[in-house]
mmCIF file of C-alpha atoms in Angstrom:
data_model
loop_
_atom_site.group_PDB
_atom_site.id
_atom_site.type_symbol
_atom_site.label_atom_id
_atom_site.label_comp_id
_atom_site.label_asym_id
_atom_site.label_seq_id
_atom_site.Cartn_x
_atom_site.Cartn_y
_atom_site.Cartn_z
ATOM 1 C CA MET A 1313 121.282 104.274 103.559
ATOM 2 C CA PRO A 1314 119.321 107.569 103.820
ATOM 3 C CA ASN A 1315 117.666 108.760 106.979
ATOM 4 C CA ARG A 1316 114.341 107.112 107.777
ATOM 5 C CA PRO A 1317 111.462 108.304 109.986
ATOM 6 C CA ASP A 1318 111.207 106.902 113.471
ATOM 7 C CA PRO A 1319 107.548 105.967 113.901
ATOM 8 C CA THR A 1320 107.875 105.909 117.654
ATOM 9 C CA THR A 1321 108.850 109.582 117.795
ATOM 10 C CA PRO A 1322 105.883 111.915 117.554
ATOM 11 C CA ALA A 1323 107.945 114.724 115.993
ATOM 12 C CA ARG A 1324 108.948 112.290 113.145
ATOM 13 C CA ALA A 1325 105.539 110.625 112.734
ATOM 14 C CA GLY A 1326 102.765 111.685 110.400
ATOM 15 C CA ALA A 1327 101.734 111.401 106.700
ATOM 16 C CA ARG A 1328 104.244 111.932 103.901
ATOM 17 C CA THR A 1329 104.715 115.484 102.794
ATOM 18 C CA ILE A 1330 105.476 114.612 99.190
ATOM 19 C CA HIS A 1331 104.197 111.114 98.337
ATOM 20 C CA ALA A 1332 100.478 110.754 97.323
ATOM 21 C CA LEU A 1333 99.731 107.165 98.202
ATOM 22 C CA PRO A 1334 96.532 104.988 97.960
ATOM 23 C CA ALA A 1335 94.496 104.727 101.207
ATOM 24 C CA GLY A 1336 96.071 102.147 103.577
ATOM 25 C CA LEU A 1337 99.488 102.215 102.125
ATOM 26 C CA GLU A 1338 100.922 105.277 103.848
ATOM 27 C CA ARG A 1339 102.791 103.290 106.542
ATOM 28 C CA LEU A 1340 104.743 101.016 104.360
ATOM 29 C CA PRO A 1341 108.560 101.661 104.485
ATOM 30 C CA TRP A 1342 108.851 104.105 101.491
ATOM 31 C CA GLU A 1343 111.887 106.063 100.993
ATOM 32 C CA LEU A 1344 111.891 109.642 102.504
ATOM 33 C CA PRO A 1345 110.837 112.535 100.232
ATOM 34 C CA ARG A 1346 113.527 114.010 98.090
ATOM 35 C CA VAL A 1347 113.653 117.181 100.197
ATOM 36 C CA PHE A 1348 116.370 118.619 102.432
ATOM 37 C CA LEU A 1349 117.330 116.045 105.102
ATOM 38 C CA GLY A 1350 114.479 113.836 103.809
ATOM 39 C CA LEU A 1351 112.183 115.137 106.526
ATOM 40 C CA ASP A 1352 108.473 114.320 106.489
ATOM 41 C CA GLY A 1353 105.457 114.960 108.608
ATOM 42 C CA ALA A 1354 104.565 118.255 110.163
ATOM 43 C CA GLN A 1355 108.117 119.471 110.519
ATOM 44 C CA ALA A 1356 108.512 119.390 106.722
ATOM 45 C CA THR A 1357 105.508 121.665 106.090
ATOM 46 C CA PRO A 1358 105.704 125.447 105.659
ATOM 47 C CA GLU A 1359 103.769 125.985 108.789
ATOM 48 C CA GLY A 1360 105.704 123.558 110.952
ATOM 49 C CA ALA A 1361 109.197 124.422 109.818
ATOM 50 C CA ALA A 1362 111.471 127.156 111.255
ATOM 51 C CA THR A 1363 113.809 126.974 108.292
ATOM 52 C CA TRP A 1364 112.732 127.221 104.560
ATOM 53 C CA ILE A 1365 115.129 125.996 101.875
ATOM 54 C CA LEU A 1366 114.595 127.590 98.380
ATOM 55 C CA PRO A 1367 116.309 125.832 95.445
ATOM 56 C CA VAL A 1368 117.031 128.125 92.516
ATOM 57 C CA PRO A 1369 118.786 126.015 89.937
ATOM 58 C CA TYR A 1370 119.513 129.036 87.641
ATOM 59 C CA GLU A 1371 122.416 128.941 85.312
ATOM 60 C CA ALA A 1372 122.819 131.373 82.339
ATOM 61 C CA THR A 1373 126.094 133.286 82.628
ATOM 62 C CA THR A 1374 128.785 130.766 83.777
ATOM 63 C CA SER A 1375 132.132 131.804 82.243
ATOM 64 C CA TRP A 1376 133.930 128.516 82.323
ATOM 65 C CA GLY A 1377 132.693 125.343 83.930
ATOM 66 C CA SER A 1378 128.925 124.677 83.831
ATOM 67 C CA GLY A 1379 126.620 122.567 85.868
ATOM 68 C CA THR A 1380 125.427 124.812 88.724
ATOM 69 C CA ARG A 1381 121.797 124.167 87.573
ATOM 70 C CA GLN A 1382 122.323 120.651 88.994
ATOM 71 C CA GLY A 1383 123.702 121.996 92.342
ATOM 72 C CA PRO A 1384 120.539 122.409 94.396
ATOM 73 C CA ARG A 1385 119.266 118.926 93.584
ATOM 74 C CA ALA A 1386 122.616 117.273 94.278
ATOM 75 C CA VAL A 1387 122.835 119.049 97.667
ATOM 76 C CA ILE A 1388 119.200 118.017 98.529
ATOM 77 C CA ASP A 1389 119.838 114.324 97.612
ATOM 78 C CA ALA A 1390 123.148 114.280 99.591
ATOM 79 C CA SER A 1391 121.444 115.853 102.593
ATOM 80 C CA ARG A 1392 119.283 112.836 103.065
ATOM 81 C CA TYR A 1393 122.335 110.950 104.352
ATOM 82 C CA ILE A 1394 123.390 113.455 107.048
ATOM 83 C CA GLU A 1395 123.386 112.318 110.686
ATOM 84 C CA LEU A 1396 120.758 114.677 112.127
ATOM 85 C CA HIS A 1397 122.473 114.861 115.564
ATOM 86 C CA ASP A 1398 125.095 117.588 115.605
ATOM 87 C CA HIS A 1399 127.691 116.619 118.251
ATOM 88 C CA GLU A 1400 129.279 120.018 118.192
ATOM 89 C CA LEU A 1401 126.041 121.679 119.134
ATOM 90 C CA GLY A 1402 124.858 118.766 121.299
ATOM 91 C CA ARG A 1403 121.428 118.633 119.650
ATOM 92 C CA ASP A 1404 119.424 117.840 116.496
ATOM 93 C CA PRO A 1405 118.747 121.097 114.626
ATOM 94 C CA SER A 1406 116.264 119.371 112.355
ATOM 95 C CA ILE A 1407 113.754 119.149 115.248
ATOM 96 C CA GLU A 1408 112.732 122.656 114.517
ATOM 97 C CA GLY A 1409 111.678 121.620 111.087
ATOM 98 C CA VAL A 1410 112.932 122.293 107.519
ATOM 99 C CA TYR A 1411 110.648 122.849 104.603
ATOM 100 C CA THR A 1412 111.878 122.598 101.007
ATOM 101 C CA PHE A 1413 110.235 124.480 98.291
ATOM 102 C CA PRO A 1414 109.980 123.153 94.756
ATOM 103 C CA ALA A 1415 112.732 124.404 92.566
ATOM 104 C CA LEU A 1416 112.122 127.869 91.391
ATOM 105 C CA GLU A 1417 112.308 127.993 87.518
ATOM 106 C CA LEU A 1418 113.236 131.461 86.177
ATOM 107 C CA ALA A 1419 112.905 132.841 82.721
ATOM 108 C CA ARG A 1420 115.481 131.484 80.219
ATOM 109 C CA GLY A 1421 117.247 133.568 77.617
ATOM 110 C CA ASP A 1422 116.549 136.860 79.425
ATOM 111 C CA ALA A 1423 118.784 137.485 82.426
ATOM 112 C CA ALA A 1424 117.169 140.831 83.288
ATOM 113 C CA ARG A 1425 113.743 139.226 83.389
ATOM 114 C CA ALA A 1426 114.990 136.248 85.321
ATOM 115 C CA MET A 1427 116.551 138.495 88.015
ATOM 116 C CA ALA A 1428 113.309 140.543 88.277
ATOM 117 C CA GLU A 1429 111.320 137.332 88.666
ATOM 118 C CA LEU A 1430 113.588 136.192 91.489
ATOM 119 C CA GLU A 1431 113.547 139.476 93.346
ATOM 120 C CA ASP A 1432 109.788 139.479 93.224
ATOM 121 C CA ALA A 1433 109.543 135.792 94.283
ATOM 122 C CA PHE A 1434 112.027 136.302 97.054
ATOM 123 C CA THR A 1435 110.116 139.313 98.342
ATOM 124 C CA ARG A 1436 106.936 137.254 98.467
ATOM 125 C CA ILE A 1437 108.617 134.334 100.149
ATOM 126 C CA LEU A 1438 110.032 136.633 102.887
ATOM 127 C CA ASP A 1439 106.634 138.173 103.416
ATOM 128 C CA ALA A 1440 105.123 134.623 103.799
ATOM 129 C CA ALA A 1441 107.980 133.502 105.971
ATOM 130 C CA ALA A 1442 107.102 135.795 108.771
ATOM 131 C CA GLY A 1443 110.375 135.616 110.450
ATOM 132 C CA ARG A 1444 111.358 132.102 109.500
ATOM 133 C CA ARG A 1445 114.912 131.472 108.275
ATOM 134 C CA VAL A 1446 115.230 131.255 104.520
ATOM 135 C CA ILE A 1447 118.277 129.668 102.879
ATOM 136 C CA MET A 1448 118.562 129.790 99.092
ATOM 137 C CA LEU A 1449 120.448 127.090 97.166
ATOM 138 C CA GLY A 1450 121.856 128.143 93.838
ATOM 139 C CA GLY A 1451 122.585 127.900 90.934
ATOM 140 C CA GLU A 1452 125.085 130.477 89.829
ATOM 141 C CA HIS A 1453 126.076 133.428 92.021
ATOM 142 C CA SER A 1454 123.945 135.923 90.027
ATOM 143 C CA VAL A 1455 120.935 134.633 92.013
ATOM 144 C CA SER A 1456 122.375 136.195 95.314
ATOM 145 C CA ALA A 1457 121.838 139.816 94.121
ATOM 146 C CA PRO A 1458 118.023 139.693 94.013
ATOM 147 C CA ALA A 1459 117.858 138.003 97.314
ATOM 148 C CA ILE A 1460 120.079 140.592 98.925
ATOM 149 C CA LEU A 1461 118.183 143.438 97.308
ATOM 150 C CA ALA A 1462 114.906 141.949 98.576
ATOM 151 C CA HIS A 1463 116.259 141.931 102.111
ATOM 152 C CA ALA A 1464 117.765 145.422 101.804
ATOM 153 C CA ARG A 1465 114.369 146.926 100.782
ATOM 154 C CA ARG A 1466 112.682 145.386 103.824
ATOM 155 C CA LEU A 1467 115.219 146.467 106.442
ATOM 156 C CA PRO A 1468 115.278 149.833 108.233
ATOM 157 C CA GLN A 1469 119.024 149.574 108.625
ATOM 158 C CA ARG A 1470 121.771 149.295 105.916
ATOM 159 C CA PRO A 1471 122.624 145.584 105.927
ATOM 160 C CA SER A 1472 126.106 144.042 105.775
ATOM 161 C CA VAL A 1473 126.824 141.128 103.412
ATOM 162 C CA LEU A 1474 129.458 138.500 104.378
ATOM 163 C CA GLN A 1475 130.616 136.955 101.145
ATOM 164 C CA LEU A 1476 132.789 133.858 101.336
ATOM 165 C CA ASP A 1477 134.245 133.551 97.870
ATOM 166 C CA ALA A 1478 137.322 133.017 95.743
ATOM 167 C CA HIS A 1479 136.356 136.197 93.703
ATOM 168 C CA LEU A 1480 135.048 139.581 94.444
ATOM 169 C CA ASP A 1481 132.166 139.546 91.886
ATOM 170 C CA LEU A 1482 132.396 143.341 91.760
ATOM 171 C CA ARG A 1483 132.459 143.830 88.046
ATOM 172 C CA ALA A 1484 129.919 146.252 86.524
ATOM 173 C CA THR A 1485 129.455 143.944 83.501
ATOM 174 C CA LEU A 1486 131.013 140.786 82.037
ATOM 175 C CA ASP A 1487 130.492 139.789 78.357
ATOM 176 C CA GLY A 1488 128.234 142.863 78.032
ATOM 177 C CA SER A 1489 125.784 141.822 80.873
ATOM 178 C CA PRO A 1490 125.420 143.344 84.284
ATOM 179 C CA TYR A 1491 123.615 140.172 85.326
ATOM 180 C CA SER A 1492 126.567 137.799 85.130
ATOM 181 C CA HIS A 1493 127.650 135.753 88.040
ATOM 182 C CA ALA A 1494 130.754 137.876 88.130
ATOM 183 C CA CYS A 1495 128.642 141.020 88.775
ATOM 184 C CA ALA A 1496 126.595 139.683 91.665
ATOM 185 C CA MET A 1497 128.214 141.936 94.365
ATOM 186 C CA GLY A 1498 128.588 144.851 91.853
ATOM 187 C CA ARG A 1499 124.837 145.046 91.647
ATOM 188 C CA VAL A 1500 124.348 145.395 95.430
ATOM 189 C CA VAL A 1501 127.501 147.116 96.701
ATOM 190 C CA ASP A 1502 125.825 150.518 96.719
ATOM 191 C CA ARG A 1503 123.121 149.243 99.042
ATOM 192 C CA VAL A 1504 125.213 147.266 101.562
ATOM 193 C CA ASP A 1505 128.400 147.149 103.399
ATOM 194 C CA LEU A 1506 130.444 144.262 101.921
ATOM 195 C CA VAL A 1507 132.961 141.955 103.625
ATOM 196 C CA THR A 1508 134.570 139.416 101.294
ATOM 197 C CA VAL A 1509 136.558 136.551 102.820
ATOM 198 C CA GLY A 1510 138.849 134.216 100.797
ATOM 199 C CA ALA A 1511 139.243 136.160 97.530
ATOM 200 C CA ARG A 1512 142.176 135.105 95.523
ATOM 201 C CA GLY A 1513 141.027 135.471 91.872
ATOM 202 C CA ILE A 1514 140.663 139.304 91.498
ATOM 203 C CA SER A 1515 140.633 141.462 88.414
ATOM 204 C CA GLY A 1516 142.376 144.810 88.401
ATOM 205 C CA GLU A 1517 139.068 146.584 87.976
ATOM 206 C CA GLU A 1518 137.656 144.882 91.087
ATOM 207 C CA TRP A 1519 140.777 145.530 93.084
ATOM 208 C CA GLU A 1520 140.494 149.224 92.323
ATOM 209 C CA ILE A 1521 136.763 149.332 93.126
ATOM 210 C CA ALA A 1522 137.379 147.653 96.466
ATOM 211 C CA GLY A 1523 140.249 149.902 97.357
ATOM 212 C CA GLN A 1524 138.369 153.046 96.582
ATOM 213 C CA SER A 1525 135.124 151.989 98.449
ATOM 214 C CA ASP A 1526 134.774 152.713 102.121
ATOM 215 C CA ASN A 1527 132.025 150.115 102.498
ATOM 216 C CA VAL A 1528 134.063 147.232 101.044
ATOM 217 C CA THR A 1529 136.468 145.060 103.125
ATOM 218 C CA VAL A 1530 138.495 142.334 101.444
ATOM 219 C CA ILE A 1531 140.310 139.607 103.240
ATOM 220 C CA THR A 1532 142.223 137.738 100.687
ATOM 221 C CA GLY A 1533 142.792 133.972 100.592
ATOM 222 C CA GLU A 1534 146.443 134.554 101.485
ATOM 223 C CA GLU A 1535 145.454 136.391 104.619
ATOM 224 C CA VAL A 1536 143.164 133.563 105.649
ATOM 225 C CA ALA A 1537 146.037 131.094 104.980
ATOM 226 C CA ARG A 1538 148.391 133.101 107.250
ATOM 227 C CA ALA A 1539 145.759 132.911 110.114
ATOM 228 C CA GLY A 1540 146.444 135.970 112.383
ATOM 229 C CA ASP A 1541 143.561 138.364 113.295
ATOM 230 C CA TRP A 1542 141.653 138.362 110.001
ATOM 231 C CA MET A 1543 138.573 136.865 111.571
ATOM 232 C CA ASP A 1544 138.376 139.703 114.097
ATOM 233 C CA ARG A 1545 138.815 142.184 111.308
ATOM 234 C CA ALA A 1546 135.949 140.569 109.454
ATOM 235 C CA LEU A 1547 133.661 140.704 112.335
ATOM 236 C CA ASP A 1548 134.616 144.305 113.099
ATOM 237 C CA ALA A 1549 133.645 145.318 109.606
ATOM 238 C CA LEU A 1550 130.258 143.520 109.713
ATOM 239 C CA GLY A 1551 127.398 145.598 111.049
ATOM 240 C CA ASP A 1552 123.874 144.436 111.782
ATOM 241 C CA PRO A 1553 121.894 142.842 110.219
ATOM 242 C CA VAL A 1554 123.980 140.437 108.050
ATOM 243 C CA TYR A 1555 123.150 138.438 104.945
ATOM 244 C CA ILE A 1556 125.590 135.559 104.185
ATOM 245 C CA THR A 1557 126.371 134.488 100.628
ATOM 246 C CA PHE A 1558 128.685 131.448 100.351
ATOM 247 C CA ASP A 1559 130.119 130.669 97.043
ATOM 248 C CA VAL A 1560 131.620 127.127 97.311
ATOM 249 C CA ASP A 1561 134.728 128.153 95.403
ATOM 250 C CA PHE A 1562 135.773 129.698 98.719
ATOM 251 C CA PHE A 1563 136.988 126.193 99.538
ATOM 252 C CA ASP A 1564 140.240 124.734 98.276
ATOM 253 C CA PRO A 1565 139.547 122.822 95.085
ATOM 254 C CA ALA A 1566 141.006 119.703 96.909
ATOM 255 C CA LEU A 1567 137.794 119.803 98.973
ATOM 256 C CA VAL A 1568 135.243 121.211 96.470
ATOM 257 C CA PRO A 1569 136.451 120.748 92.848
ATOM 258 C CA SER A 1570 132.885 120.945 91.734
ATOM 259 C CA THR A 1571 132.532 124.568 90.853
ATOM 260 C CA GLY A 1572 132.737 126.513 87.742
ATOM 261 C CA THR A 1573 135.803 128.710 88.435
ATOM 262 C CA PRO A 1574 138.041 126.909 90.918
ATOM 263 C CA GLU A 1575 141.016 128.860 92.285
ATOM 264 C CA PRO A 1576 144.163 127.387 93.902
ATOM 265 C CA GLY A 1577 144.398 127.609 97.586
ATOM 266 C CA GLY A 1578 141.250 128.477 99.484
ATOM 267 C CA GLY A 1579 139.684 127.923 102.799
ATOM 268 C CA ASP A 1580 139.181 124.616 104.635
ATOM 269 C CA TRP A 1581 136.251 123.152 106.428
ATOM 270 C CA HIS A 1582 137.025 124.085 110.026
ATOM 271 C CA THR A 1583 138.129 127.632 109.057
ATOM 272 C CA ALA A 1584 134.675 128.163 107.293
ATOM 273 C CA LEU A 1585 132.819 126.793 110.287
ATOM 274 C CA ALA A 1586 134.789 128.885 112.787
ATOM 275 C CA LEU A 1587 133.889 132.085 110.946
ATOM 276 C CA LEU A 1588 130.201 131.162 110.495
ATOM 277 C CA ARG A 1589 129.890 130.124 114.156
ATOM 278 C CA ARG A 1590 131.086 133.543 115.215
ATOM 279 C CA VAL A 1591 129.005 135.359 112.813
ATOM 280 C CA PHE A 1592 125.801 133.672 113.829
ATOM 281 C CA ALA A 1593 126.723 134.170 117.476
ATOM 282 C CA GLU A 1594 127.786 137.745 117.337
ATOM 283 C CA ARG A 1595 125.521 139.309 114.539
ATOM 284 C CA ARG A 1596 121.884 139.134 113.550
ATOM 285 C CA VAL A 1597 121.814 136.977 110.420
ATOM 286 C CA VAL A 1598 118.646 137.631 108.337
ATOM 287 C CA GLY A 1599 119.323 135.547 105.306
ATOM 288 C CA ALA A 1600 121.801 133.189 103.596
ATOM 289 C CA ASP A 1601 122.481 131.410 100.299
ATOM 290 C CA VAL A 1602 124.955 128.773 99.102
ATOM 291 C CA VAL A 1603 125.766 128.931 95.480
ATOM 292 C CA GLU A 1604 128.006 127.831 92.603
ATOM 293 C CA HIS A 1605 128.128 123.991 93.290
ATOM 294 C CA ALA A 1606 128.410 122.154 90.029
ATOM 295 C CA PRO A 1607 128.207 118.415 90.870
ATOM 296 C CA ILE A 1608 130.670 116.074 89.220
ATOM 297 C CA PRO A 1609 129.072 112.736 88.304
ATOM 298 C CA GLY A 1610 130.495 109.859 90.436
ATOM 299 C CA MET A 1611 132.068 112.263 92.960
ATOM 300 C CA ALA A 1612 129.695 112.382 95.926
ATOM 301 C CA ALA A 1613 131.976 113.937 98.618
ATOM 302 C CA PRO A 1614 131.579 117.571 97.472
ATOM 303 C CA ASP A 1615 127.809 117.126 97.300
ATOM 304 C CA PHE A 1616 127.768 115.874 100.826
ATOM 305 C CA LEU A 1617 130.170 118.635 102.087
ATOM 306 C CA VAL A 1618 127.938 121.380 100.758
ATOM 307 C CA ALA A 1619 124.883 119.648 102.191
ATOM 308 C CA ARG A 1620 126.597 119.404 105.558
ATOM 309 C CA LEU A 1621 127.567 123.115 105.352
ATOM 310 C CA VAL A 1622 123.914 124.139 104.894
ATOM 311 C CA TYR A 1623 122.986 122.021 107.835
ATOM 312 C CA LYS A 1624 125.737 123.509 109.951
ATOM 313 C CA MET A 1625 124.332 126.959 109.034
ATOM 314 C CA ILE A 1626 120.813 125.900 110.136
ATOM 315 C CA GLY A 1627 122.324 124.677 113.371
ATOM 316 C CA TYR A 1628 124.235 127.834 114.181
ATOM 317 C CA TRP A 1629 121.357 129.993 113.096
ATOM 318 C CA SER A 1630 118.769 128.096 115.217
ATOM 319 C CA GLY A 1631 120.978 128.466 118.276
ATOM 320 C CA ALA A 1632 121.521 132.169 117.862
ATOM 321 C CA GLY A 1633 118.235 133.220 119.347
ATOM 322 C CA THR A 1634 116.525 136.468 118.606
ATOM 323 C CA ARG A 1635 118.873 139.512 118.451
ATOM 324 C CA PRO A 1636 117.818 143.112 118.568
#
């Protein structure tokens, strides 16, 4: 069953964040709100949470499989079943609070307008966050570009982007649009230093762009599979601050088949966590997103894996402290 509030713990007590109930019925054993981890009370409010979750179920340019618009909801629903204690960290990261926004609905039928809406919304959210951690749940990968640009415009330093992905997404256009999911990094590469890990579905155009760009480092899926020093090379290429964009097709399709463009091979769970653990410990992470999850009806395991991935990111991030 999903997590339930413990009425004896002050941090878990309090009125529901989502449910509006008749007077006197608040303390009946209602299910937890359909928000990340199912948290309620003060720790699930914008003011009381150290982490904000922004669902952006945008899908307009998928080039093969569809369904990413359902990804944020599936991840949030699965997250309600996560054990909140993290034995690796030896603590419960949810104690610091997690607030979940309503899903952000972007313009349909006009990708340029949708991306402009998202960049404006993300800028406003960062202003309101006042240093809180913001994690976006997509939707297709095109949503990452406005978030990265919003961060880049606020930062005095040139940011680095760590992209865990089966693809480079460095095309200038796809099907005549620069706003395609396959162009997400192409839209930001002139503003950031880009480190892509796990790529194994790469067009000739993208390979040429990456090879000619001093600010792009590619660590292919084959390099990850061979182990070696690729993780050190990734860290060496990352400056400060860092934005993390995690396309779930980074994973082997045996783990996460629920994505629009699965590629053979790919990373495993512990490899992904090992890299994230180091990045959060050794760099100043300023933002993150997890995108391209397209849930498959009746197959709950990938939903749970992605939800757990988000919670691990919260845990690593909350333990990183404040870095200069």
